[in-house]
PDB file of N, CA and C in Angstrom:
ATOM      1  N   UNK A   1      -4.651   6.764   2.241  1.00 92.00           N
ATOM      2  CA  UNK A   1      -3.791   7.531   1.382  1.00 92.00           C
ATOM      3  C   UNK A   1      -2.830   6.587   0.686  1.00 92.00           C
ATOM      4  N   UNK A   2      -2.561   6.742  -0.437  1.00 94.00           N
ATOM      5  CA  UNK A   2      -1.532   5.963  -1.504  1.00 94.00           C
ATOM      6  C   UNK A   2      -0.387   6.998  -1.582  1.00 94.00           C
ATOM      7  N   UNK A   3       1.076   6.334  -1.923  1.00 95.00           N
ATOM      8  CA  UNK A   3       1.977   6.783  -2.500  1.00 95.00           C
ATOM      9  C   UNK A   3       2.540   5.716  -3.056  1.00 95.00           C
ATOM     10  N   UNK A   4       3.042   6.285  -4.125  1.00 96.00           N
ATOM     11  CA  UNK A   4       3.651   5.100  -4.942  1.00 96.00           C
ATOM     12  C   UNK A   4       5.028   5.595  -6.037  1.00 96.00           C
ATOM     13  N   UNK A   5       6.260   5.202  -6.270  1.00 96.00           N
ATOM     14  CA  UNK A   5       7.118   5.538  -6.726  1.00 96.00           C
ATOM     15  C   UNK A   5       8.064   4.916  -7.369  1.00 96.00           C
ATOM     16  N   UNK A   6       8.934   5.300  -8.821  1.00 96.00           N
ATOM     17  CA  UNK A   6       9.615   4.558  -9.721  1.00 96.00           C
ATOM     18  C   UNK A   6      11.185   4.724  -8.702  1.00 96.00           C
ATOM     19  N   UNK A   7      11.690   5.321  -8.056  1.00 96.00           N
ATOM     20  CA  UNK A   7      12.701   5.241  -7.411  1.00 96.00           C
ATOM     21  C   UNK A   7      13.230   4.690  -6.516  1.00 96.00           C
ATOM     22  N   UNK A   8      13.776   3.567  -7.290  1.00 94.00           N
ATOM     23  CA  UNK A   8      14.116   2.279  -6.097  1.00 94.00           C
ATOM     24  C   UNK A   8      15.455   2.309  -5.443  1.00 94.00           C
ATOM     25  N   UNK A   9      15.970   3.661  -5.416  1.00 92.00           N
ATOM     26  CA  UNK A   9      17.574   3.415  -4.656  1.00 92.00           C
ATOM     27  C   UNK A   9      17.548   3.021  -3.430  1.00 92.00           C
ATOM     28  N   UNK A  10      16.130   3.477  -2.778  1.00 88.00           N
ATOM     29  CA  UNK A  10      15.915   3.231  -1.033  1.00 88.00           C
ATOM     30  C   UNK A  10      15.624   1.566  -0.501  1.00 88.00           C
ATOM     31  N   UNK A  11      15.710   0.644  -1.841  1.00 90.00           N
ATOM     32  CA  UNK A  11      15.172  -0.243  -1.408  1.00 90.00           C
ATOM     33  C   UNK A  11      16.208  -1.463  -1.855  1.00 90.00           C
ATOM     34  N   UNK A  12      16.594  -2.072  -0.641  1.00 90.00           N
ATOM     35  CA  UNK A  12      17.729  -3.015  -0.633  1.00 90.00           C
ATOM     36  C   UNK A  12      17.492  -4.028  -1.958  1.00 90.00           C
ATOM     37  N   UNK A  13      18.970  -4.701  -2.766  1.00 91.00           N
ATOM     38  CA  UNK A  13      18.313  -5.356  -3.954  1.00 91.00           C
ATOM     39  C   UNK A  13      17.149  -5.759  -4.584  1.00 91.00           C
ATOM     40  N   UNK A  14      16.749  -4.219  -5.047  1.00 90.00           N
ATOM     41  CA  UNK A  14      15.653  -4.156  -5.815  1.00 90.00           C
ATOM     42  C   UNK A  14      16.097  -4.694  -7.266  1.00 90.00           C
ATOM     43  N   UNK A  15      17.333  -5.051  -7.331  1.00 89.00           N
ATOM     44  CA  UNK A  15      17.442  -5.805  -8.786  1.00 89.00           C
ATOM     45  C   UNK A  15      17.159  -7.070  -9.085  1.00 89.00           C
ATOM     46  N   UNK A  16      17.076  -7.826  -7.762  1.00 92.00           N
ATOM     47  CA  UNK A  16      16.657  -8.868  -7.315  1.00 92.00           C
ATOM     48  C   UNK A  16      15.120  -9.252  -7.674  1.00 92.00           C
ATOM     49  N   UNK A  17      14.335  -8.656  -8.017  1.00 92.00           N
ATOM     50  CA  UNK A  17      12.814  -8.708  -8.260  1.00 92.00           C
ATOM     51  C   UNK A  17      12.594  -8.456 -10.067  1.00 92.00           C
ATOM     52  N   UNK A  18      12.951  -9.964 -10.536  1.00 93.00           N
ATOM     53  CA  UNK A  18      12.215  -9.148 -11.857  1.00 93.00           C
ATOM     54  C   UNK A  18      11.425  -8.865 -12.142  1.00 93.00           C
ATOM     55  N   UNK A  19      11.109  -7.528 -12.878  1.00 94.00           N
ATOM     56  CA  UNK A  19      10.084  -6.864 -13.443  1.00 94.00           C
ATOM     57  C   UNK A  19       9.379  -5.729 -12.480  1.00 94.00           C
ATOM     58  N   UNK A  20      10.481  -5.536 -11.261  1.00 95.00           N
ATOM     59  CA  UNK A  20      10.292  -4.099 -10.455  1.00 95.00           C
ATOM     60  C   UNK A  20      10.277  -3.130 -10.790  1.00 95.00           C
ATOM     61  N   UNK A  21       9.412  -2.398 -11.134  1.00 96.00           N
ATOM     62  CA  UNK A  21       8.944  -1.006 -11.794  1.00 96.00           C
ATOM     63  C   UNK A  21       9.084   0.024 -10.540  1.00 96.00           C
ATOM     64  N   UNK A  22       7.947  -0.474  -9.456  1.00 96.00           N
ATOM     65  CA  UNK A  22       7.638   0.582  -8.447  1.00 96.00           C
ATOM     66  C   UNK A  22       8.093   0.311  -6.874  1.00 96.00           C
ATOM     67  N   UNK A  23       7.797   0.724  -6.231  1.00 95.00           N
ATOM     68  CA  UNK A  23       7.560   0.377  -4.862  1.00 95.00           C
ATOM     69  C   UNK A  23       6.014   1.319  -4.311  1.00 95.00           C
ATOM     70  N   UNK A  24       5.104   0.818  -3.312  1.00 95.00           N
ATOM     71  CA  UNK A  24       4.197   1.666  -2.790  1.00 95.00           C
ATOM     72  C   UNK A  24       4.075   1.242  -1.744  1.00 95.00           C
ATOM     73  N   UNK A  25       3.022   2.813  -1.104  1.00 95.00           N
ATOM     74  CA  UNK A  25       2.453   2.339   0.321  1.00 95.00           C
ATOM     75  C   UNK A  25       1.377   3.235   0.746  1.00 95.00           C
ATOM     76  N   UNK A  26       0.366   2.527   1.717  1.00 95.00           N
ATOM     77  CA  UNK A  26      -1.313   3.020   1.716  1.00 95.00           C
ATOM     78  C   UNK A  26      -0.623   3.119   3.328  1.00 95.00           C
ATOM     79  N   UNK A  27      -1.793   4.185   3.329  1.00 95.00           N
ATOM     80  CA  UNK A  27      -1.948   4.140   5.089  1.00 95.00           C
ATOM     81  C   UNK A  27      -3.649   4.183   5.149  1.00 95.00           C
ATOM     82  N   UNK A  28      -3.906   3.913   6.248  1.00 93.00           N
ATOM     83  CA  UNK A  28      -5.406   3.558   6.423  1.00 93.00           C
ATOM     84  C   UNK A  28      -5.840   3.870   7.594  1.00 93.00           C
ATOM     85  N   UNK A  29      -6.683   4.815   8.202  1.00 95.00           N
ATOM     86  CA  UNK A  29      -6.744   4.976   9.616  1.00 95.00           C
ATOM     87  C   UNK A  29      -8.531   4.208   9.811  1.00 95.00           C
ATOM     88  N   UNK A  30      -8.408   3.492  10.886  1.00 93.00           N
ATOM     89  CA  UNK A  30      -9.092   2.864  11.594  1.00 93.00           C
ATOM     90  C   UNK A  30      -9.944   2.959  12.645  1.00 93.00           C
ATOM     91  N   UNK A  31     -10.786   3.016  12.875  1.00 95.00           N
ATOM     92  CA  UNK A  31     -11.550   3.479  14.515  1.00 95.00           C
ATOM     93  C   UNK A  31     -12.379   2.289  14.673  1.00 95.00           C
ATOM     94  N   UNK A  32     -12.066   1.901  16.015  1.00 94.00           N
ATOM     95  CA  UNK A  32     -12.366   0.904  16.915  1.00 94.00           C
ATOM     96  C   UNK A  32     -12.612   1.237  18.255  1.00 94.00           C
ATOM     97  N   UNK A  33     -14.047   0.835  18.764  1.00 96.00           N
ATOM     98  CA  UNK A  33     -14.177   1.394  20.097  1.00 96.00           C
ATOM     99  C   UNK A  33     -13.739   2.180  20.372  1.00 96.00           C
ATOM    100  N   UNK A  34     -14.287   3.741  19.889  1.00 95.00           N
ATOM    101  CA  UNK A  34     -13.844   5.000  20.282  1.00 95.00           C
ATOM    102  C   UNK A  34     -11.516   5.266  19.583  1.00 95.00           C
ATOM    103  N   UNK A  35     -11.467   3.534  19.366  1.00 96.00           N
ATOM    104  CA  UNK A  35     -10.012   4.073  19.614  1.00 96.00           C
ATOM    105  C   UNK A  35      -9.614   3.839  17.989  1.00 96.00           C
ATOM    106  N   UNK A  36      -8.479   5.106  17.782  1.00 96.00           N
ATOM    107  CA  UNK A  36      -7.877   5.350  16.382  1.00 96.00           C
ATOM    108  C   UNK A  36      -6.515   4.448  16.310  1.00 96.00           C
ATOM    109  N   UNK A  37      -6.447   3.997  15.232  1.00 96.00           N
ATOM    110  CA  UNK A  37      -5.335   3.320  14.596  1.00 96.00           C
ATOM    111  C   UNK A  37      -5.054   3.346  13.300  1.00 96.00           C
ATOM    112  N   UNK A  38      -3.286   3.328  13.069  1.00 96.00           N
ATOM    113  CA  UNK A  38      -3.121   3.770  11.790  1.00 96.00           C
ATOM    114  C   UNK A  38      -2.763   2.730  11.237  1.00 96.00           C
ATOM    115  N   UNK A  39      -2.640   2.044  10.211  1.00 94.00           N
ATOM    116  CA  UNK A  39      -2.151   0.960   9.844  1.00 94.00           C
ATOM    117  C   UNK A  39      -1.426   1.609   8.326  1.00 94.00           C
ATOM    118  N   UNK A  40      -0.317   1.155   8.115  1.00 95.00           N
ATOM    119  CA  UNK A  40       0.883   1.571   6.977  1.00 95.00           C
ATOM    120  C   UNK A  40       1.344   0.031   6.141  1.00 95.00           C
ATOM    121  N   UNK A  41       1.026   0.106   5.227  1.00 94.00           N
ATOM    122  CA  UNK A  41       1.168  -1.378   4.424  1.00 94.00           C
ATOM    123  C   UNK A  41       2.252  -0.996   2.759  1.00 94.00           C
ATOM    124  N   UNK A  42       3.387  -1.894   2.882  1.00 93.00           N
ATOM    125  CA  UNK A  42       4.143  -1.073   1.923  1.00 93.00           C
ATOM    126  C   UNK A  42       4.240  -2.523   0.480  1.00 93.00           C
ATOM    127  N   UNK A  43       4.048  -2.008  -0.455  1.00 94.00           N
ATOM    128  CA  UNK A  43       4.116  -2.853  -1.543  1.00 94.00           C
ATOM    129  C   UNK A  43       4.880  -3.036  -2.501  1.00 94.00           C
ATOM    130  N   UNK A  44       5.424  -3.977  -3.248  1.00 92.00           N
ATOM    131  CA  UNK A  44       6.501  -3.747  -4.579  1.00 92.00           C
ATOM    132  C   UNK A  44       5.434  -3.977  -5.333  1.00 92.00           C
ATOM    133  N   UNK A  45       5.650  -3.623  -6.588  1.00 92.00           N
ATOM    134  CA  UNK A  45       4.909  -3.607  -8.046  1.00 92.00           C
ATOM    135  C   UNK A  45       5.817  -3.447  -9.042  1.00 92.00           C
ATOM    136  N   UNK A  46       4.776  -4.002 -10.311  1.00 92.00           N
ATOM    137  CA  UNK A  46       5.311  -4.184 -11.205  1.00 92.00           C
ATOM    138  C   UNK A  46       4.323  -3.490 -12.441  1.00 92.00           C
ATOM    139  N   UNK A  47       3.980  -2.148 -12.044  1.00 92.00           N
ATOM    140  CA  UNK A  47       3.247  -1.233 -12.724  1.00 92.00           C
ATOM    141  C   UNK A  47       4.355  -0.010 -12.281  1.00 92.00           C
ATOM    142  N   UNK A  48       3.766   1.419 -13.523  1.00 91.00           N
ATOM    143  CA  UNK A  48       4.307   2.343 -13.158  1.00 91.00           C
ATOM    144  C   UNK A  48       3.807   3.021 -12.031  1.00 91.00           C
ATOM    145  N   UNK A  49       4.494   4.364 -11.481  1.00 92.00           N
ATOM    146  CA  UNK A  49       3.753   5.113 -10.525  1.00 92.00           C
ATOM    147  C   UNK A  49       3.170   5.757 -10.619  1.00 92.00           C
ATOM    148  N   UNK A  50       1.641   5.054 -11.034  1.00 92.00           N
ATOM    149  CA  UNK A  50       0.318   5.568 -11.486  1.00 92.00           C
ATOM    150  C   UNK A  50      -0.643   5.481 -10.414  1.00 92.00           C
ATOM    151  N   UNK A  51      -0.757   6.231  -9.321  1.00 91.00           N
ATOM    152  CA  UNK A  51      -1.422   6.447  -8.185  1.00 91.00           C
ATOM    153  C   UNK A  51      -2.870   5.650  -7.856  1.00 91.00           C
ATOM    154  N   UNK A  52      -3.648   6.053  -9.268  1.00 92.00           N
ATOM    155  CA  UNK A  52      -4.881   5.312  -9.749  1.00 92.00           C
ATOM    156  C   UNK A  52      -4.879   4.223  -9.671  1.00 92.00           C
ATOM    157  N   UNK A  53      -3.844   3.483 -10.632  1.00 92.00           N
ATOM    158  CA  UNK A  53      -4.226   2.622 -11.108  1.00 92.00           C
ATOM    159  C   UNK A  53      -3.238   1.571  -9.495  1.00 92.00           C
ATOM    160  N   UNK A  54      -2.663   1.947  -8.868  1.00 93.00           N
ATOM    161  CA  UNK A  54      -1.865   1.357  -7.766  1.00 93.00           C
ATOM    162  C   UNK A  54      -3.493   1.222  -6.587  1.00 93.00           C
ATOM    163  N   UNK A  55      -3.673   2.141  -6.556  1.00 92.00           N
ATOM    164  CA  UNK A  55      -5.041   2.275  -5.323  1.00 92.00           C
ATOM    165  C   UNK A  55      -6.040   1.039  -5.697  1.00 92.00           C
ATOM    166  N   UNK A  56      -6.594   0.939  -7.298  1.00 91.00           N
ATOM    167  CA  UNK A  56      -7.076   0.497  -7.577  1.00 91.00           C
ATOM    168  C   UNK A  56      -6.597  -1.171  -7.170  1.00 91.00           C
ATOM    169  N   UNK A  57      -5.458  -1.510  -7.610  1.00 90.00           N
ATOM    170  CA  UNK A  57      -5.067  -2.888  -7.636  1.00 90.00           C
ATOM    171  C   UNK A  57      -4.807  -3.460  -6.073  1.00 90.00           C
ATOM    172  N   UNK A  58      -4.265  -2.500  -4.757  1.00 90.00           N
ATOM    173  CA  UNK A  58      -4.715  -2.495  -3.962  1.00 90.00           C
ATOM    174  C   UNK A  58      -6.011  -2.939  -3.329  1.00 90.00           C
ATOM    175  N   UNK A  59      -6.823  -2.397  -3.789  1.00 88.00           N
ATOM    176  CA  UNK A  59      -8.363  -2.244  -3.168  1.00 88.00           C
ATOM    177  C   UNK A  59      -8.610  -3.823  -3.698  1.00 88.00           C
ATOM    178  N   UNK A  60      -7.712  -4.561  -5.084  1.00 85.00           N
ATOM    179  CA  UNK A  60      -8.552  -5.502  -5.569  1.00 85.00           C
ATOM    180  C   UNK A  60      -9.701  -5.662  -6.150  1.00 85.00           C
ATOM    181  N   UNK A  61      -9.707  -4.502  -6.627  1.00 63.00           N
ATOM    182  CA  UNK A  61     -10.722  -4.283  -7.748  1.00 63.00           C
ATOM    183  C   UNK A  61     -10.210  -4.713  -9.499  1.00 63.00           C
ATOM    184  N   UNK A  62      -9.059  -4.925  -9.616  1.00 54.00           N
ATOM    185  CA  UNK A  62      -8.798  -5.076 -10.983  1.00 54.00           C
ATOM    186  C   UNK A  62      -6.721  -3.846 -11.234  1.00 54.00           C
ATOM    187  N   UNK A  63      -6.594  -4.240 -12.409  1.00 48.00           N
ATOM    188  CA  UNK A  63      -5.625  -3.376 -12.470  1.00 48.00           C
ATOM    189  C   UNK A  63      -5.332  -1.975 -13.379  1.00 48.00           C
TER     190      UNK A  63
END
C-alpha cells in the first residue's frame, strides 16, 4: 500500500530539503516460513502527491 502527501508540517525541517514537494510511505506485507511480516518504509520526494506516479518510482520502474 502507498500513501503519499504535500503536507509537510509533521515533518521536522522540511525546509531544509530543497525541492521538498512530498513526503511518502509503502507498507508491504511479507510471508516467510508460514510467518507474516509487515515492513513500513517512509520516503521524501520531490514529486507531487501523485500516488501513481510515487508507487511507480518506488518500485523503480521509472518516474
Amino acid at each position: 500500500r502507498y500513501w503519499i502527501t504535500e503536507d509537510l508540517r509533521t515533518l521536522p525541517n522540511a525546509a531544509r530539503w530543497a525541492g521538498l514537494r512530498s513526503i511518502g510511505m509503502v507498507e508491504r506485507t511479507c510471508w516467510q516460513d508460514g510467518v507474516q511480516s509487515v515492513e513500513q518504509r517512509d520516503f521524501i520526494a520531490s514529486i507531487g502527491a501523485d500516488a501513481q506516479r510515487f508507487a511507480t518510482a518506488v518500485r523503480g520502474t521509472g518516474a
